[in-house]
């Protein structure tokens, strides 16, 4: 088997990640790839996704019972070795003009020309996806690379940037923040959402970089006829086969079948985006599930108007106003907020949440600023019809996948629904409320969520674990669909770790509570990254994530530690 870099890790251990995932620590990247290959070929009962990382494999499943079964099964799991050489041979043209080219050369005590030669003569193997769609971590087949990340990450790294970090090399598929050392850039696209195979690189691919001048161009055959940065001609030189039969980009498919323009956005509030059940099964490509943050409210809105649970809805923050272009039936759920319609004569009628509202052509529907909660969900009978990416209409704010956020003036289409199944209005399931009449600042916006310790609770002492649960955390204004950023009460110290060093990036799931070096927790929501590098002290159970998704800035949150098997409180065990 091809030699791979050894990445230090604890002895094999299996850890619970909430009630729907299991994390396995492995000694080497060899083991990670072997486990990933075997679990991908022979899934465990209930398995939905596998997330490979530098020294861990995360298995996500569909139920609490499947997670318990996986937890026990993986303790004795022994996959066969992964055969080498199964990937494709791919060459990527690079202009070596990166901002960190000279500093990396100085770090290695070589010249920039020697660094370029070393990077281009190395064969890099695709290991795992993460960070962003199309971002493939590639490890060296022969060399020994150990390049530190930047002390202060850049706020913007351009698409196509070629970088090094630790033992890995990668290409940034889109503009994003990043802390990798940049050697150059490529014009080869790493991601096409509408291609049959959207990611240019896959795990197992054998990648070589080829130095070219800035004027390099790609011919119709897919090969470059320019010269490299040393002036040597390459147009007739034998090259590894690039991506065989590149996938053709397809026209975006519109969800909802036959549709017609139905509503016009007059005011989109702070943020209005399309959401549905999200996209799953693409974690290996760096694609997160996304979908509605408060899934119960989205499902309820669809249920009220007779849609399937998979129909696209609008997720709104800060209020919304729209005008109906055709007679429509609409429902609003989620945050406690005033809802009203205004007819052609200017008459205003108030409506309750989770009830079907007939909005005739020319009428306006207004969703007010929430009084309790943060996010409102708007469903229209027939479902909102917009283009899909990887089978979903969800807008992912982290990766940029899916439709753009909606703006005033946008005209939205609604699909046809021949048969309706409107049932009794469901009680609005917001499940947040006041902590007490003596605390006016947080009245109406306090939530309690159950969570399971780990998988990295051993980075914190038992006293810190208890303090994590005893603290009433405040939601900061930096929160979004990616995560709920929390702050300790004024005068209270943030959480501290009981061990030094940094954690290698590993799989993350919705509900993971990361603790960065500043000690202020972050609860991952729908658009979280597939992998992360900060220890997770606990994981919120899926049933309570909707509560976290409804807490606005200034709201408060407390965590209740529970046993993953019984969901009974753990306070006695920690006291």
mmCIF file of N, CA, C and O in Angstrom, residues 44-114:
data_model
loop_
_atom_site.group_PDB
_atom_site.id
_atom_site.type_symbol
_atom_site.label_atom_id
_atom_site.label_comp_id
_atom_site.label_asym_id
_atom_site.label_seq_id
_atom_site.Cartn_x
_atom_site.Cartn_y
_atom_site.Cartn_z
ATOM 1 N N UNK A 44 -23.119 0.517 7.772
ATOM 2 C CA UNK A 44 -23.753 -0.020 8.967
ATOM 3 C C UNK A 44 -25.267 0.221 8.893
ATOM 4 O O UNK A 44 -25.720 1.100 8.156
ATOM 5 N N UNK A 45 -26.060 -0.539 9.615
ATOM 6 C CA UNK A 45 -27.508 -0.287 9.631
ATOM 7 C C UNK A 45 -27.819 1.144 10.048
ATOM 8 O O UNK A 45 -27.316 1.620 11.064
ATOM 9 N N UNK A 46 -28.609 1.829 9.233
ATOM 10 C CA UNK A 46 -28.994 3.201 9.539
ATOM 11 C C UNK A 46 -27.976 4.252 9.153
ATOM 12 O O UNK A 46 -28.203 5.448 9.350
ATOM 13 N N UNK A 47 -26.847 3.836 8.580
ATOM 14 C CA UNK A 47 -25.785 4.787 8.235
ATOM 15 C C UNK A 47 -26.241 5.733 7.119
ATOM 16 O O UNK A 47 -26.826 5.309 6.131
ATOM 17 N N UNK A 48 -25.954 7.032 7.308
ATOM 18 C CA UNK A 48 -26.330 8.032 6.307
ATOM 19 C C UNK A 48 -25.130 8.702 5.656
ATOM 20 O O UNK A 48 -25.148 8.985 4.467
ATOM 21 N N UNK A 49 -24.104 8.998 6.436
ATOM 22 C CA UNK A 49 -22.916 9.658 5.898
ATOM 23 C C UNK A 49 -21.685 9.229 6.682
ATOM 24 O O UNK A 49 -21.781 8.838 7.842
ATOM 25 N N UNK A 50 -20.531 9.325 6.003
ATOM 26 C CA UNK A 50 -19.248 9.121 6.668
ATOM 27 C C UNK A 50 -18.407 10.361 6.403
ATOM 28 O O UNK A 50 -18.356 10.849 5.277
ATOM 29 N N UNK A 51 -17.755 10.870 7.424
ATOM 30 C CA UNK A 51 -16.880 12.028 7.269
ATOM 31 C C UNK A 51 -15.477 11.618 7.697
ATOM 32 O O UNK A 51 -15.213 11.395 8.884
ATOM 33 N N UNK A 52 -14.576 11.497 6.716
ATOM 34 C CA UNK A 52 -13.179 11.184 7.007
ATOM 35 C C UNK A 52 -12.427 12.477 7.265
ATOM 36 O O UNK A 52 -12.725 13.518 6.686
ATOM 37 N N UNK A 53 -11.434 12.411 8.156
ATOM 38 C CA UNK A 53 -10.596 13.572 8.451
ATOM 39 C C UNK A 53 -9.174 13.082 8.686
ATOM 40 O O UNK A 53 -8.829 11.948 8.353
ATOM 41 N N UNK A 54 -8.337 13.939 9.252
ATOM 42 C CA UNK A 54 -6.922 13.606 9.373
ATOM 43 C C UNK A 54 -6.676 12.350 10.197
ATOM 44 O O UNK A 54 -5.852 11.509 9.830
ATOM 45 N N UNK A 55 -7.386 12.198 11.313
ATOM 46 C CA UNK A 55 -7.154 11.028 12.170
ATOM 47 C C UNK A 55 -8.442 10.488 12.775
ATOM 48 O O UNK A 55 -8.407 9.798 13.785
ATOM 49 N N UNK A 56 -9.567 10.806 12.165
ATOM 50 C CA UNK A 56 -10.849 10.325 12.670
ATOM 51 C C UNK A 56 -11.790 9.974 11.524
ATOM 52 O O UNK A 56 -11.625 10.440 10.388
ATOM 53 N N UNK A 57 -12.783 9.158 11.846
ATOM 54 C CA UNK A 57 -13.893 8.884 10.942
ATOM 55 C C UNK A 57 -15.172 9.101 11.746
ATOM 56 O O UNK A 57 -15.322 8.548 12.836
ATOM 57 N N UNK A 58 -16.073 9.920 11.220
ATOM 58 C CA UNK A 58 -17.367 10.126 11.857
ATOM 59 C C UNK A 58 -18.426 9.394 11.052
ATOM 60 O O UNK A 58 -18.484 9.523 9.825
ATOM 61 N N UNK A 59 -19.260 8.624 11.736
ATOM 62 C CA UNK A 59 -20.365 7.909 11.107
ATOM 63 C C UNK A 59 -21.663 8.553 11.581
ATOM 64 O O UNK A 59 -21.940 8.574 12.780
ATOM 65 N N UNK A 60 -22.445 9.093 10.645
ATOM 66 C CA UNK A 60 -23.726 9.710 10.967
ATOM 67 C C UNK A 60 -24.835 8.733 10.619
ATOM 68 O O UNK A 60 -24.823 8.128 9.537
ATOM 69 N N UNK A 61 -25.790 8.585 11.510
ATOM 70 C CA UNK A 61 -26.880 7.625 11.326
ATOM 71 C C UNK A 61 -28.216 8.335 11.501
ATOM 72 O O UNK A 61 -28.281 9.517 11.839
ATOM 73 N N UNK A 62 -29.296 7.595 11.257
ATOM 74 C CA UNK A 62 -30.606 8.207 11.222
ATOM 75 C C UNK A 62 -31.428 8.113 12.479
ATOM 76 O O UNK A 62 -32.520 8.682 12.544
ATOM 77 N N UNK A 63 -30.943 7.407 13.499
ATOM 78 C CA UNK A 63 -31.740 7.269 14.719
ATOM 79 C C UNK A 63 -30.824 7.040 15.915
ATOM 80 O O UNK A 63 -29.649 6.675 15.767
ATOM 81 N N UNK A 64 -31.378 7.245 17.102
ATOM 82 C CA UNK A 64 -30.611 7.038 18.324
ATOM 83 C C UNK A 64 -30.237 5.573 18.509
ATOM 84 O O UNK A 64 -29.134 5.245 18.952
ATOM 85 N N UNK A 65 -31.158 4.670 18.151
ATOM 86 C CA UNK A 65 -30.859 3.239 18.298
ATOM 87 C C UNK A 65 -29.751 2.813 17.344
ATOM 88 O O UNK A 65 -28.897 1.997 17.700
ATOM 89 N N UNK A 66 -29.746 3.366 16.120
ATOM 90 C CA UNK A 66 -28.679 3.041 15.168
ATOM 91 C C UNK A 66 -27.340 3.570 15.661
ATOM 92 O O UNK A 66 -26.295 2.939 15.447
ATOM 93 N N UNK A 67 -27.336 4.736 16.338
ATOM 94 C CA UNK A 67 -26.096 5.285 16.882
ATOM 95 C C UNK A 67 -25.551 4.387 17.984
ATOM 96 O O UNK A 67 -24.339 4.147 18.067
ATOM 97 N N UNK A 68 -26.424 3.880 18.833
ATOM 98 C CA UNK A 68 -25.996 2.970 19.898
ATOM 99 C C UNK A 68 -25.417 1.687 19.311
ATOM 100 O O UNK A 68 -24.368 1.193 19.764
ATOM 101 N N UNK A 69 -26.082 1.161 18.289
ATOM 102 C CA UNK A 69 -25.582 -0.061 17.640
ATOM 103 C C UNK A 69 -24.233 0.192 16.982
ATOM 104 O O UNK A 69 -23.308 -0.637 17.074
ATOM 105 N N UNK A 70 -24.082 1.343 16.309
ATOM 106 C CA UNK A 70 -22.813 1.670 15.657
ATOM 107 C C UNK A 70 -21.705 1.853 16.686
ATOM 108 O O UNK A 70 -20.558 1.434 16.471
ATOM 109 N N UNK A 71 -22.031 2.464 17.812
ATOM 110 C CA UNK A 71 -21.058 2.689 18.877
ATOM 111 C C UNK A 71 -20.438 1.373 19.332
ATOM 112 O O UNK A 71 -19.215 1.258 19.510
ATOM 113 N N UNK A 72 -21.253 0.346 19.483
ATOM 114 C CA UNK A 72 -20.745 -0.954 19.930
ATOM 115 C C UNK A 72 -20.083 -1.718 18.783
ATOM 116 O O UNK A 72 -19.041 -2.357 18.975
ATOM 117 N N UNK A 73 -20.650 -1.645 17.574
ATOM 118 C CA UNK A 73 -20.098 -2.390 16.439
ATOM 119 C C UNK A 73 -18.710 -1.893 16.055
ATOM 120 O O UNK A 73 -17.824 -2.689 15.702
ATOM 121 N N UNK A 74 -18.485 -0.588 16.123
ATOM 122 C CA UNK A 74 -17.213 -0.031 15.676
ATOM 123 C C UNK A 74 -16.078 -0.301 16.651
ATOM 124 O O UNK A 74 -14.903 -0.159 16.288
ATOM 125 N N UNK A 75 -16.384 -0.702 17.861
ATOM 126 C CA UNK A 75 -15.321 -1.021 18.822
ATOM 127 C C UNK A 75 -14.514 -2.232 18.389
ATOM 128 O O UNK A 75 -13.345 -2.375 18.761
ATOM 129 N N UNK A 76 -15.135 -3.126 17.618
ATOM 130 C CA UNK A 76 -14.438 -4.343 17.165
ATOM 131 C C UNK A 76 -14.313 -4.380 15.642
ATOM 132 O O UNK A 76 -14.007 -5.409 15.058
ATOM 133 N N UNK A 77 -14.545 -3.258 14.997
ATOM 134 C CA UNK A 77 -14.513 -3.187 13.529
ATOM 135 C C UNK A 77 -13.069 -3.283 13.041
ATOM 136 O O UNK A 77 -12.172 -2.607 13.550
ATOM 137 N N UNK A 78 -12.816 -4.140 12.048
ATOM 138 C CA UNK A 78 -11.475 -4.310 11.494
ATOM 139 C C UNK A 78 -11.567 -4.355 9.969
ATOM 140 O O UNK A 78 -11.727 -5.430 9.382
ATOM 141 N N UNK A 79 -11.441 -3.218 9.303
ATOM 142 C CA UNK A 79 -11.532 -3.193 7.841
ATOM 143 C C UNK A 79 -10.272 -3.725 7.189
ATOM 144 O O UNK A 79 -9.181 -3.650 7.767
ATOM 145 N N UNK A 80 -10.395 -4.260 5.974
ATOM 146 C CA UNK A 80 -9.197 -4.665 5.237
ATOM 147 C C UNK A 80 -8.440 -3.439 4.754
ATOM 148 O O UNK A 80 -8.986 -2.334 4.715
ATOM 149 N N UNK A 81 -7.181 -3.642 4.387
ATOM 150 C CA UNK A 81 -6.377 -2.533 3.867
ATOM 151 C C UNK A 81 -6.965 -2.043 2.554
ATOM 152 O O UNK A 81 -7.497 -2.831 1.763
ATOM 153 N N UNK A 82 -6.873 -0.744 2.312
ATOM 154 C CA UNK A 82 -7.373 -0.166 1.069
ATOM 155 C C UNK A 82 -6.350 -0.364 -0.031
ATOM 156 O O UNK A 82 -5.186 0.001 0.133
ATOM 157 N N UNK A 83 -6.715 -0.947 -1.184
ATOM 158 C CA UNK A 83 -5.749 -1.134 -2.271
ATOM 159 C C UNK A 83 -5.264 0.208 -2.806
ATOM 160 O O UNK A 83 -6.025 1.160 -2.927
ATOM 161 N N UNK A 84 -3.971 0.298 -3.092
ATOM 162 C CA UNK A 84 -3.394 1.529 -3.620
ATOM 163 C C UNK A 84 -3.634 1.620 -5.121
ATOM 164 O O UNK A 84 -3.859 0.632 -5.809
ATOM 165 N N UNK A 85 -3.526 2.849 -5.643
ATOM 166 C CA UNK A 85 -3.576 3.044 -7.083
ATOM 167 C C UNK A 85 -4.952 2.973 -7.690
ATOM 168 O O UNK A 85 -5.082 2.775 -8.896
ATOM 169 N N UNK A 86 -6.026 3.109 -6.916
ATOM 170 C CA UNK A 86 -7.370 2.974 -7.463
ATOM 171 C C UNK A 86 -7.911 4.285 -8.004
ATOM 172 O O UNK A 86 -8.956 4.305 -8.651
ATOM 173 N N UNK A 87 -7.227 5.410 -7.731
ATOM 174 C CA UNK A 87 -7.712 6.713 -8.174
ATOM 175 C C UNK A 87 -7.264 7.065 -9.578
ATOM 176 O O UNK A 87 -6.511 6.345 -10.231
ATOM 177 N N UNK A 88 -7.742 8.229 -10.039
ATOM 178 C CA UNK A 88 -7.394 8.722 -11.362
ATOM 179 C C UNK A 88 -6.097 9.522 -11.317
ATOM 180 O O UNK A 88 -5.683 9.998 -10.270
ATOM 181 N N UNK A 89 -5.449 9.681 -12.468
ATOM 182 C CA UNK A 89 -4.270 10.522 -12.606
ATOM 183 C C UNK A 89 -4.726 11.882 -13.113
ATOM 184 O O UNK A 89 -5.319 11.990 -14.187
ATOM 185 N N UNK A 90 -4.443 12.944 -12.350
ATOM 186 C CA UNK A 90 -4.909 14.286 -12.708
ATOM 187 C C UNK A 90 -3.759 15.271 -12.577
ATOM 188 O O UNK A 90 -2.994 15.240 -11.609
ATOM 189 N N UNK A 91 -3.621 16.140 -13.596
ATOM 190 C CA UNK A 91 -2.610 17.183 -13.578
ATOM 191 C C UNK A 91 -3.296 18.547 -13.510
ATOM 192 O O UNK A 91 -4.264 18.790 -14.238
ATOM 193 N N UNK A 92 -2.801 19.417 -12.653
ATOM 194 C CA UNK A 92 -3.373 20.741 -12.477
ATOM 195 C C UNK A 92 -2.305 21.800 -12.764
ATOM 196 O O UNK A 92 -1.228 21.785 -12.152
ATOM 197 N N UNK A 93 -2.591 22.692 -13.704
ATOM 198 C CA UNK A 93 -1.674 23.780 -14.032
ATOM 199 C C UNK A 93 -1.740 24.863 -12.960
ATOM 200 O O UNK A 93 -2.826 25.300 -12.563
ATOM 201 N N UNK A 94 -0.555 25.308 -12.504
ATOM 202 C CA UNK A 94 -0.477 26.299 -11.430
ATOM 203 C C UNK A 94 0.478 27.417 -11.812
ATOM 204 O O UNK A 94 1.576 27.162 -12.327
ATOM 205 N N UNK A 95 0.067 28.656 -11.591
ATOM 206 C CA UNK A 95 0.958 29.805 -11.678
ATOM 207 C C UNK A 95 1.475 30.060 -10.266
ATOM 208 O O UNK A 95 0.696 30.370 -9.360
ATOM 209 N N UNK A 96 2.753 29.903 -10.055
ATOM 210 C CA UNK A 96 3.331 30.023 -8.721
ATOM 211 C C UNK A 96 3.646 31.489 -8.412
ATOM 212 O O UNK A 96 4.782 31.952 -8.546
ATOM 213 N N UNK A 97 2.610 32.195 -7.987
ATOM 214 C CA UNK A 97 2.730 33.617 -7.659
ATOM 215 C C UNK A 97 2.089 33.904 -6.302
ATOM 216 O O UNK A 97 1.636 35.024 -6.046
ATOM 217 N N UNK A 98 2.027 32.899 -5.438
ATOM 218 C CA UNK A 98 1.325 33.036 -4.168
ATOM 219 C C UNK A 98 1.999 33.986 -3.196
ATOM 220 O O UNK A 98 3.226 34.158 -3.204
ATOM 221 N N UNK A 99 1.188 34.566 -2.328
ATOM 222 C CA UNK A 99 1.679 35.556 -1.367
ATOM 223 C C UNK A 99 2.666 34.957 -0.367
ATOM 224 O O UNK A 99 3.484 35.685 0.198
ATOM 225 N N UNK A 100 2.601 33.648 -0.149
ATOM 226 C CA UNK A 100 3.458 33.017 0.859
ATOM 227 C C UNK A 100 4.576 32.178 0.244
ATOM 228 O O UNK A 100 5.235 31.417 0.972
ATOM 229 N N UNK A 101 4.783 32.285 -1.056
ATOM 230 C CA UNK A 101 5.780 31.444 -1.725
ATOM 231 C C UNK A 101 7.172 31.646 -1.110
ATOM 232 O O UNK A 101 7.864 30.672 -0.772
ATOM 233 N N UNK A 102 7.579 32.899 -0.939
ATOM 234 C CA UNK A 102 8.923 33.166 -0.415
ATOM 235 C C UNK A 102 9.041 32.771 1.052
ATOM 236 O O UNK A 102 10.057 32.197 1.465
ATOM 237 N N UNK A 103 8.007 33.048 1.853
ATOM 238 C CA UNK A 103 8.098 32.722 3.279
ATOM 239 C C UNK A 103 8.131 31.213 3.509
ATOM 240 O O UNK A 103 8.822 30.732 4.413
ATOM 241 N N UNK A 104 7.400 30.431 2.700
ATOM 242 C CA UNK A 104 7.451 28.973 2.832
ATOM 243 C C UNK A 104 8.821 28.460 2.416
ATOM 244 O O UNK A 104 9.385 27.553 3.052
ATOM 245 N N UNK A 105 9.380 29.031 1.359
ATOM 246 C CA UNK A 105 10.728 28.640 0.935
ATOM 247 C C UNK A 105 11.738 28.930 2.050
ATOM 248 O O UNK A 105 12.607 28.098 2.349
ATOM 249 N N UNK A 106 11.616 30.108 2.677
ATOM 250 C CA UNK A 106 12.520 30.443 3.776
ATOM 251 C C UNK A 106 12.342 29.470 4.944
ATOM 252 O O UNK A 106 13.317 29.066 5.592
ATOM 253 N N UNK A 107 11.091 29.095 5.216
ATOM 254 C CA UNK A 107 10.811 28.155 6.297
ATOM 255 C C UNK A 107 11.505 26.819 6.051
ATOM 256 O O UNK A 107 12.009 26.179 6.987
ATOM 257 N N UNK A 108 11.550 26.389 4.796
ATOM 258 C CA UNK A 108 12.172 25.114 4.434
ATOM 259 C C UNK A 108 13.662 25.265 4.130
ATOM 260 O O UNK A 108 14.338 24.274 3.788
ATOM 261 N N UNK A 109 14.149 26.516 4.205
ATOM 262 C CA UNK A 109 15.566 26.812 3.940
ATOM 263 C C UNK A 109 15.971 26.415 2.519
ATOM 264 O O UNK A 109 17.040 25.843 2.290
ATOM 265 N N UNK A 110 15.087 26.715 1.561
ATOM 266 C CA UNK A 110 15.379 26.473 0.153
ATOM 267 C C UNK A 110 14.957 27.697 -0.647
ATOM 268 O O UNK A 110 14.321 28.614 -0.115
ATOM 269 N N UNK A 111 15.301 27.736 -1.934
ATOM 270 C CA UNK A 111 14.903 28.851 -2.787
ATOM 271 C C UNK A 111 13.470 28.640 -3.274
ATOM 272 O O UNK A 111 12.926 27.527 -3.191
ATOM 273 N N UNK A 112 12.863 29.712 -3.782
ATOM 274 C CA UNK A 112 11.503 29.570 -4.320
ATOM 275 C C UNK A 112 11.486 28.611 -5.501
ATOM 276 O O UNK A 112 10.517 27.858 -5.677
ATOM 277 N N UNK A 113 12.552 28.631 -6.330
ATOM 278 C CA UNK A 113 12.609 27.704 -7.468
ATOM 279 C C UNK A 113 12.658 26.257 -6.975
ATOM 280 O O UNK A 113 12.005 25.372 -7.549
ATOM 281 N N UNK A 114 13.403 26.016 -5.911
ATOM 282 C CA UNK A 114 13.471 24.658 -5.357
ATOM 283 C C UNK A 114 12.126 24.249 -4.756
ATOM 284 O O UNK A 114 11.725 23.076 -4.851
#
